[in-house]
């Protein structure tokens, strides 16, 4: 397992895709072009996860790159929890955690399932612990649970990276 943490829009997904490709996890079929990590950065500047919505089709665990090539990615804000058990990249673990909390499901059980069923997955998660403490109790709980989940995954991951300005620094 590889964990990539960092602030929003810092290049975590592009970095995860490059790691997955270099490890041979992103199979490119004949006639398909390689994923261009700059694709995400070449889209018009828009806010938040709207960027992700343009990069991937809705309700799918498949990412489409610049030329329509497909790669397995589970998007935490919308893909099924089951998709995280079989994909190559989990993008936005913090969003999966938000959804689990809202649905009253166990975050620990989800993390155990991912670790057991998908041990070679590459996971991205936003750092939520920096900055102003949220006023809303649910947001504070999400922030805390997401942070603890990152700590747990960092302990068991074989590699951990921190992304800042598109630069990945290996910290484990």
JSON list of C-alpha atoms in Angstrom, two decimals:
[
{"chain": "A", "resi": 1, "resn": "UNK", "atom": "CA", "xyz": [0.00, 0.00, 0.00]},
{"chain": "A", "resi": 2, "resn": "UNK", "atom": "CA", "xyz": [1.15, 3.53, -0.79]},
{"chain": "A", "resi": 3, "resn": "UNK", "atom": "CA", "xyz": [-0.35, 6.60, 0.90]},
{"chain": "A", "resi": 4, "resn": "UNK", "atom": "CA", "xyz": [-0.14, 10.08, -0.63]},
{"chain": "A", "resi": 5, "resn": "UNK", "atom": "CA", "xyz": [-1.21, 13.01, 1.53]},
{"chain": "A", "resi": 6, "resn": "UNK", "atom": "CA", "xyz": [-1.32, 16.74, 0.91]},
{"chain": "A", "resi": 7, "resn": "UNK", "atom": "CA", "xyz": [-3.54, 19.76, 0.56]},
{"chain": "A", "resi": 8, "resn": "UNK", "atom": "CA", "xyz": [-6.31, 20.12, -1.99]},
{"chain": "A", "resi": 9, "resn": "UNK", "atom": "CA", "xyz": [-5.26, 20.39, -5.64]},
{"chain": "A", "resi": 10, "resn": "UNK", "atom": "CA", "xyz": [-1.57, 19.69, -4.97]},
{"chain": "A", "resi": 11, "resn": "UNK", "atom": "CA", "xyz": [-1.09, 16.98, -7.61]},
{"chain": "A", "resi": 12, "resn": "UNK", "atom": "CA", "xyz": [-1.81, 13.87, -5.56]},
{"chain": "A", "resi": 13, "resn": "UNK", "atom": "CA", "xyz": [-3.80, 12.09, -8.27]},
{"chain": "A", "resi": 14, "resn": "UNK", "atom": "CA", "xyz": [-1.28, 12.77, -11.04]},
{"chain": "A", "resi": 15, "resn": "UNK", "atom": "CA", "xyz": [1.49, 11.51, -8.74]},
{"chain": "A", "resi": 16, "resn": "UNK", "atom": "CA", "xyz": [-0.54, 8.40, -7.85]},
{"chain": "A", "resi": 17, "resn": "UNK", "atom": "CA", "xyz": [-1.10, 7.68, -11.53]},
{"chain": "A", "resi": 18, "resn": "UNK", "atom": "CA", "xyz": [2.61, 7.95, -12.25]},
{"chain": "A", "resi": 19, "resn": "UNK", "atom": "CA", "xyz": [3.45, 5.63, -9.34]},
{"chain": "A", "resi": 20, "resn": "UNK", "atom": "CA", "xyz": [0.85, 3.12, -10.51]},
{"chain": "A", "resi": 21, "resn": "UNK", "atom": "CA", "xyz": [2.09, 3.21, -14.08]},
{"chain": "A", "resi": 22, "resn": "UNK", "atom": "CA", "xyz": [5.73, 2.82, -13.03]},
{"chain": "A", "resi": 23, "resn": "UNK", "atom": "CA", "xyz": [4.74, -0.20, -10.92]},
{"chain": "A", "resi": 24, "resn": "UNK", "atom": "CA", "xyz": [2.87, -1.70, -13.87]},
{"chain": "A", "resi": 25, "resn": "UNK", "atom": "CA", "xyz": [-0.49, -1.41, -12.19]},
{"chain": "A", "resi": 26, "resn": "UNK", "atom": "CA", "xyz": [-2.11, 0.72, -14.87]},
{"chain": "A", "resi": 27, "resn": "UNK", "atom": "CA", "xyz": [-2.33, -1.56, -17.86]},
{"chain": "A", "resi": 28, "resn": "UNK", "atom": "CA", "xyz": [-2.44, 0.25, -21.15]},
{"chain": "A", "resi": 29, "resn": "UNK", "atom": "CA", "xyz": [-4.14, -1.74, -23.85]},
{"chain": "A", "resi": 30, "resn": "UNK", "atom": "CA", "xyz": [-3.09, -1.63, -27.47]},
{"chain": "A", "resi": 31, "resn": "UNK", "atom": "CA", "xyz": [-4.25, 1.50, -29.24]},
{"chain": "A", "resi": 32, "resn": "UNK", "atom": "CA", "xyz": [-4.60, 3.51, -26.06]},
{"chain": "A", "resi": 33, "resn": "UNK", "atom": "CA", "xyz": [-2.24, 6.32, -25.24]},
{"chain": "A", "resi": 34, "resn": "UNK", "atom": "CA", "xyz": [-0.57, 6.70, -21.85]},
{"chain": "A", "resi": 35, "resn": "UNK", "atom": "CA", "xyz": [-2.31, 8.77, -19.20]},
{"chain": "A", "resi": 36, "resn": "UNK", "atom": "CA", "xyz": [-1.03, 12.32, -19.21]},
{"chain": "A", "resi": 37, "resn": "UNK", "atom": "CA", "xyz": [-0.84, 13.55, -15.61]},
{"chain": "A", "resi": 38, "resn": "UNK", "atom": "CA", "xyz": [-0.85, 17.11, -16.90]},
{"chain": "A", "resi": 39, "resn": "UNK", "atom": "CA", "xyz": [-4.35, 16.50, -18.28]},
{"chain": "A", "resi": 40, "resn": "UNK", "atom": "CA", "xyz": [-5.91, 17.32, -14.93]},
{"chain": "A", "resi": 41, "resn": "UNK", "atom": "CA", "xyz": [-3.84, 20.48, -14.67]},
{"chain": "A", "resi": 42, "resn": "UNK", "atom": "CA", "xyz": [-4.66, 21.54, -18.24]},
{"chain": "A", "resi": 43, "resn": "UNK", "atom": "CA", "xyz": [-8.39, 21.81, -17.60]},
{"chain": "A", "resi": 44, "resn": "UNK", "atom": "CA", "xyz": [-9.87, 25.29, -17.13]},
{"chain": "A", "resi": 45, "resn": "UNK", "atom": "CA", "xyz": [-9.34, 26.56, -13.58]},
{"chain": "A", "resi": 46, "resn": "UNK", "atom": "CA", "xyz": [-12.44, 25.75, -11.56]},
{"chain": "A", "resi": 47, "resn": "UNK", "atom": "CA", "xyz": [-13.00, 25.19, -7.88]},
{"chain": "A", "resi": 48, "resn": "UNK", "atom": "CA", "xyz": [-12.90, 22.13, -5.67]},
{"chain": "A", "resi": 49, "resn": "UNK", "atom": "CA", "xyz": [-13.84, 18.69, -6.86]},
{"chain": "A", "resi": 50, "resn": "UNK", "atom": "CA", "xyz": [-15.57, 20.08, -9.96]},
{"chain": "A", "resi": 51, "resn": "UNK", "atom": "CA", "xyz": [-12.16, 19.50, -11.51]},
{"chain": "A", "resi": 52, "resn": "UNK", "atom": "CA", "xyz": [-12.40, 15.80, -10.71]},
{"chain": "A", "resi": 53, "resn": "UNK", "atom": "CA", "xyz": [-15.94, 15.66, -12.11]},
{"chain": "A", "resi": 54, "resn": "UNK", "atom": "CA", "xyz": [-14.59, 16.70, -15.51]},
{"chain": "A", "resi": 55, "resn": "UNK", "atom": "CA", "xyz": [-11.71, 14.25, -15.40]},
{"chain": "A", "resi": 56, "resn": "UNK", "atom": "CA", "xyz": [-13.85, 11.18, -14.66]},
{"chain": "A", "resi": 57, "resn": "UNK", "atom": "CA", "xyz": [-17.24, 9.95, -15.81]},
{"chain": "A", "resi": 58, "resn": "UNK", "atom": "CA", "xyz": [-19.94, 10.00, -13.13]},
{"chain": "A", "resi": 59, "resn": "UNK", "atom": "CA", "xyz": [-20.79, 6.84, -11.22]},
{"chain": "A", "resi": 60, "resn": "UNK", "atom": "CA", "xyz": [-17.76, 4.99, -12.47]},
{"chain": "A", "resi": 61, "resn": "UNK", "atom": "CA", "xyz": [-14.58, 3.58, -11.03]},
{"chain": "A", "resi": 62, "resn": "UNK", "atom": "CA", "xyz": [-12.84, 4.28, -14.33]},
{"chain": "A", "resi": 63, "resn": "UNK", "atom": "CA", "xyz": [-10.81, 7.39, -15.02]},
{"chain": "A", "resi": 64, "resn": "UNK", "atom": "CA", "xyz": [-10.67, 8.61, -18.60]},
{"chain": "A", "resi": 65, "resn": "UNK", "atom": "CA", "xyz": [-7.52, 10.37, -19.63]},
{"chain": "A", "resi": 66, "resn": "UNK", "atom": "CA", "xyz": [-6.96, 12.94, -22.33]},
{"chain": "A", "resi": 67, "resn": "UNK", "atom": "CA", "xyz": [-7.50, 10.55, -25.25]},
{"chain": "A", "resi": 68, "resn": "UNK", "atom": "CA", "xyz": [-10.23, 8.46, -23.65]},
{"chain": "A", "resi": 69, "resn": "UNK", "atom": "CA", "xyz": [-7.96, 5.79, -22.19]},
{"chain": "A", "resi": 70, "resn": "UNK", "atom": "CA", "xyz": [-9.33, 4.14, -19.05]},
{"chain": "A", "resi": 71, "resn": "UNK", "atom": "CA", "xyz": [-7.73, 3.47, -15.67]},
{"chain": "A", "resi": 72, "resn": "UNK", "atom": "CA", "xyz": [-9.20, 2.05, -12.50]},
{"chain": "A", "resi": 73, "resn": "UNK", "atom": "CA", "xyz": [-9.73, 4.74, -9.89]},
{"chain": "A", "resi": 74, "resn": "UNK", "atom": "CA", "xyz": [-12.22, 4.81, -7.03]},
{"chain": "A", "resi": 75, "resn": "UNK", "atom": "CA", "xyz": [-13.31, 8.39, -6.40]},
{"chain": "A", "resi": 76, "resn": "UNK", "atom": "CA", "xyz": [-14.15, 8.87, -2.72]},
{"chain": "A", "resi": 77, "resn": "UNK", "atom": "CA", "xyz": [-16.82, 11.49, -3.33]},
{"chain": "A", "resi": 78, "resn": "UNK", "atom": "CA", "xyz": [-19.02, 9.27, -5.47]},
{"chain": "A", "resi": 79, "resn": "UNK", "atom": "CA", "xyz": [-17.87, 5.72, -6.23]},
{"chain": "A", "resi": 80, "resn": "UNK", "atom": "CA", "xyz": [-19.13, 2.69, -4.32]},
{"chain": "A", "resi": 81, "resn": "UNK", "atom": "CA", "xyz": [-17.35, 1.44, -1.25]},
{"chain": "A", "resi": 82, "resn": "UNK", "atom": "CA", "xyz": [-16.88, -1.86, -3.11]},
{"chain": "A", "resi": 83, "resn": "UNK", "atom": "CA", "xyz": [-14.93, -0.07, -5.86]},
{"chain": "A", "resi": 84, "resn": "UNK", "atom": "CA", "xyz": [-12.24, 0.74, -3.29]},
{"chain": "A", "resi": 85, "resn": "UNK", "atom": "CA", "xyz": [-11.66, -2.98, -2.77]},
{"chain": "A", "resi": 86, "resn": "UNK", "atom": "CA", "xyz": [-10.58, -3.68, -6.35]},
{"chain": "A", "resi": 87, "resn": "UNK", "atom": "CA", "xyz": [-9.28, -0.44, -7.90]},
{"chain": "A", "resi": 88, "resn": "UNK", "atom": "CA", "xyz": [-5.65, 0.53, -8.40]},
{"chain": "A", "resi": 89, "resn": "UNK", "atom": "CA", "xyz": [-5.99, 4.03, -6.95]},
{"chain": "A", "resi": 90, "resn": "UNK", "atom": "CA", "xyz": [-8.33, 5.32, -4.24]},
{"chain": "A", "resi": 91, "resn": "UNK", "atom": "CA", "xyz": [-8.58, 9.06, -4.84]},
{"chain": "A", "resi": 92, "resn": "UNK", "atom": "CA", "xyz": [-9.97, 11.06, -1.93]},
{"chain": "A", "resi": 93, "resn": "UNK", "atom": "CA", "xyz": [-10.01, 8.70, 1.04]},
{"chain": "A", "resi": 94, "resn": "UNK", "atom": "CA", "xyz": [-11.17, 11.66, 3.15]},
{"chain": "A", "resi": 95, "resn": "UNK", "atom": "CA", "xyz": [-14.35, 11.80, 1.01]},
{"chain": "A", "resi": 96, "resn": "UNK", "atom": "CA", "xyz": [-14.99, 8.09, 1.53]},
{"chain": "A", "resi": 97, "resn": "UNK", "atom": "CA", "xyz": [-14.66, 8.76, 5.26]},
{"chain": "A", "resi": 98, "resn": "UNK", "atom": "CA", "xyz": [-17.13, 11.66, 5.09]},
{"chain": "A", "resi": 99, "resn": "UNK", "atom": "CA", "xyz": [-19.67, 9.40, 3.39]},
{"chain": "A", "resi": 100, "resn": "UNK", "atom": "CA", "xyz": [-19.10, 6.55, 5.85]},
{"chain": "A", "resi": 101, "resn": "UNK", "atom": "CA", "xyz": [-19.72, 8.88, 8.79]},
{"chain": "A", "resi": 102, "resn": "UNK", "atom": "CA", "xyz": [-22.88, 10.33, 7.22]},
{"chain": "A", "resi": 103, "resn": "UNK", "atom": "CA", "xyz": [-24.21, 6.82, 6.57]},
{"chain": "A", "resi": 104, "resn": "UNK", "atom": "CA", "xyz": [-23.32, 5.61, 10.08]},
{"chain": "A", "resi": 105, "resn": "UNK", "atom": "CA", "xyz": [-20.90, 2.98, 8.79]},
{"chain": "A", "resi": 106, "resn": "UNK", "atom": "CA", "xyz": [-17.66, 1.92, 10.43]},
{"chain": "A", "resi": 107, "resn": "UNK", "atom": "CA", "xyz": [-14.53, 3.65, 9.15]},
{"chain": "A", "resi": 108, "resn": "UNK", "atom": "CA", "xyz": [-12.38, 1.03, 10.88]},
{"chain": "A", "resi": 109, "resn": "UNK", "atom": "CA", "xyz": [-14.20, -1.81, 9.10]},
{"chain": "A", "resi": 110, "resn": "UNK", "atom": "CA", "xyz": [-13.76, -0.01, 5.76]},
{"chain": "A", "resi": 111, "resn": "UNK", "atom": "CA", "xyz": [-10.02, 0.50, 6.34]},
{"chain": "A", "resi": 112, "resn": "UNK", "atom": "CA", "xyz": [-9.58, -3.13, 7.41]},
{"chain": "A", "resi": 113, "resn": "UNK", "atom": "CA", "xyz": [-11.40, -4.30, 4.29]},
{"chain": "A", "resi": 114, "resn": "UNK", "atom": "CA", "xyz": [-9.24, -2.13, 2.02]},
{"chain": "A", "resi": 115, "resn": "UNK", "atom": "CA", "xyz": [-6.05, -3.32, 3.72]},
{"chain": "A", "resi": 116, "resn": "UNK", "atom": "CA", "xyz": [-7.13, -6.95, 3.49]},
{"chain": "A", "resi": 117, "resn": "UNK", "atom": "CA", "xyz": [-8.68, -7.03, 0.03]},
{"chain": "A", "resi": 118, "resn": "UNK", "atom": "CA", "xyz": [-6.56, -4.43, -1.79]},
{"chain": "A", "resi": 119, "resn": "UNK", "atom": "CA", "xyz": [-3.11, -4.40, -0.13]},
{"chain": "A", "resi": 120, "resn": "UNK", "atom": "CA", "xyz": [-1.28, -2.91, -3.14]},
{"chain": "A", "resi": 121, "resn": "UNK", "atom": "CA", "xyz": [-3.62, 0.04, -3.64]},
{"chain": "A", "resi": 122, "resn": "UNK", "atom": "CA", "xyz": [-2.35, 3.61, -3.89]},
{"chain": "A", "resi": 123, "resn": "UNK", "atom": "CA", "xyz": [-4.42, 5.96, -1.70]},
{"chain": "A", "resi": 124, "resn": "UNK", "atom": "CA", "xyz": [-4.66, 9.75, -1.84]},
{"chain": "A", "resi": 125, "resn": "UNK", "atom": "CA", "xyz": [-6.11, 11.80, 0.99]},
{"chain": "A", "resi": 126, "resn": "UNK", "atom": "CA", "xyz": [-6.34, 15.50, 1.71]},
{"chain": "A", "resi": 127, "resn": "UNK", "atom": "CA", "xyz": [-4.75, 16.82, 4.88]},
{"chain": "A", "resi": 128, "resn": "UNK", "atom": "CA", "xyz": [-7.59, 18.31, 6.88]},
{"chain": "A", "resi": 129, "resn": "UNK", "atom": "CA", "xyz": [-5.80, 19.01, 10.15]},
{"chain": "A", "resi": 130, "resn": "UNK", "atom": "CA", "xyz": [-4.16, 22.29, 9.19]},
{"chain": "A", "resi": 131, "resn": "UNK", "atom": "CA", "xyz": [-5.92, 25.59, 9.53]},
{"chain": "A", "resi": 132, "resn": "UNK", "atom": "CA", "xyz": [-9.04, 26.67, 11.35]},
{"chain": "A", "resi": 133, "resn": "UNK", "atom": "CA", "xyz": [-10.92, 24.13, 13.45]},
{"chain": "A", "resi": 134, "resn": "UNK", "atom": "CA", "xyz": [-14.42, 23.75, 11.96]},
{"chain": "A", "resi": 135, "resn": "UNK", "atom": "CA", "xyz": [-17.34, 25.17, 13.94]},
{"chain": "A", "resi": 136, "resn": "UNK", "atom": "CA", "xyz": [-19.67, 22.33, 12.98]},
{"chain": "A", "resi": 137, "resn": "UNK", "atom": "CA", "xyz": [-19.30, 19.25, 15.23]},
{"chain": "A", "resi": 138, "resn": "UNK", "atom": "CA", "xyz": [-19.78, 16.86, 12.29]},
{"chain": "A", "resi": 139, "resn": "UNK", "atom": "CA", "xyz": [-16.99, 18.56, 10.36]},
{"chain": "A", "resi": 140, "resn": "UNK", "atom": "CA", "xyz": [-14.73, 18.37, 13.43]},
{"chain": "A", "resi": 141, "resn": "UNK", "atom": "CA", "xyz": [-15.45, 14.65, 13.75]},
{"chain": "A", "resi": 142, "resn": "UNK", "atom": "CA", "xyz": [-14.73, 14.12, 10.03]},
{"chain": "A", "resi": 143, "resn": "UNK", "atom": "CA", "xyz": [-11.45, 16.03, 10.38]},
{"chain": "A", "resi": 144, "resn": "UNK", "atom": "CA", "xyz": [-10.41, 13.96, 13.39]},
{"chain": "A", "resi": 145, "resn": "UNK", "atom": "CA", "xyz": [-11.43, 10.59, 11.96]},
{"chain": "A", "resi": 146, "resn": "UNK", "atom": "CA", "xyz": [-9.73, 11.37, 8.62]},
{"chain": "A", "resi": 147, "resn": "UNK", "atom": "CA", "xyz": [-6.52, 12.31, 10.42]},
{"chain": "A", "resi": 148, "resn": "UNK", "atom": "CA", "xyz": [-6.55, 9.15, 12.50]},
{"chain": "A", "resi": 149, "resn": "UNK", "atom": "CA", "xyz": [-7.22, 7.07, 9.38]},
{"chain": "A", "resi": 150, "resn": "UNK", "atom": "CA", "xyz": [-4.19, 8.62, 7.69]},
{"chain": "A", "resi": 151, "resn": "UNK", "atom": "CA", "xyz": [-2.05, 7.84, 10.75]},
{"chain": "A", "resi": 152, "resn": "UNK", "atom": "CA", "xyz": [-3.28, 4.24, 10.73]},
{"chain": "A", "resi": 153, "resn": "UNK", "atom": "CA", "xyz": [-2.61, 3.79, 7.02]},
{"chain": "A", "resi": 154, "resn": "UNK", "atom": "CA", "xyz": [0.79, 5.49, 7.24]},
{"chain": "A", "resi": 155, "resn": "UNK", "atom": "CA", "xyz": [1.87, 2.97, 9.87]},
{"chain": "A", "resi": 156, "resn": "UNK", "atom": "CA", "xyz": [1.09, 0.02, 7.62]},
{"chain": "A", "resi": 157, "resn": "UNK", "atom": "CA", "xyz": [1.91, 1.49, 4.19]},
{"chain": "A", "resi": 158, "resn": "UNK", "atom": "CA", "xyz": [5.21, 0.51, 2.64]},
{"chain": "A", "resi": 159, "resn": "UNK", "atom": "CA", "xyz": [5.59, 4.06, 1.24]},
{"chain": "A", "resi": 160, "resn": "UNK", "atom": "CA", "xyz": [4.14, 7.42, 2.29]},
{"chain": "A", "resi": 161, "resn": "UNK", "atom": "CA", "xyz": [4.46, 10.63, 0.26]},
{"chain": "A", "resi": 162, "resn": "UNK", "atom": "CA", "xyz": [3.55, 14.23, 1.02]},
{"chain": "A", "resi": 163, "resn": "UNK", "atom": "CA", "xyz": [2.59, 16.42, -1.93]},
{"chain": "A", "resi": 164, "resn": "UNK", "atom": "CA", "xyz": [3.18, 20.18, -2.05]},
{"chain": "A", "resi": 165, "resn": "UNK", "atom": "CA", "xyz": [2.96, 22.21, -5.28]},
{"chain": "A", "resi": 166, "resn": "UNK", "atom": "CA", "xyz": [3.06, 19.06, -7.38]},
{"chain": "A", "resi": 167, "resn": "UNK", "atom": "CA", "xyz": [6.24, 17.80, -5.74]},
{"chain": "A", "resi": 168, "resn": "UNK", "atom": "CA", "xyz": [6.06, 14.47, -3.95]},
{"chain": "A", "resi": 169, "resn": "UNK", "atom": "CA", "xyz": [8.42, 13.95, -1.03]},
{"chain": "A", "resi": 170, "resn": "UNK", "atom": "CA", "xyz": [8.80, 10.45, 0.32]},
{"chain": "A", "resi": 171, "resn": "UNK", "atom": "CA", "xyz": [8.44, 10.55, 4.11]},
{"chain": "A", "resi": 172, "resn": "UNK", "atom": "CA", "xyz": [8.40, 6.78, 4.68]}
]
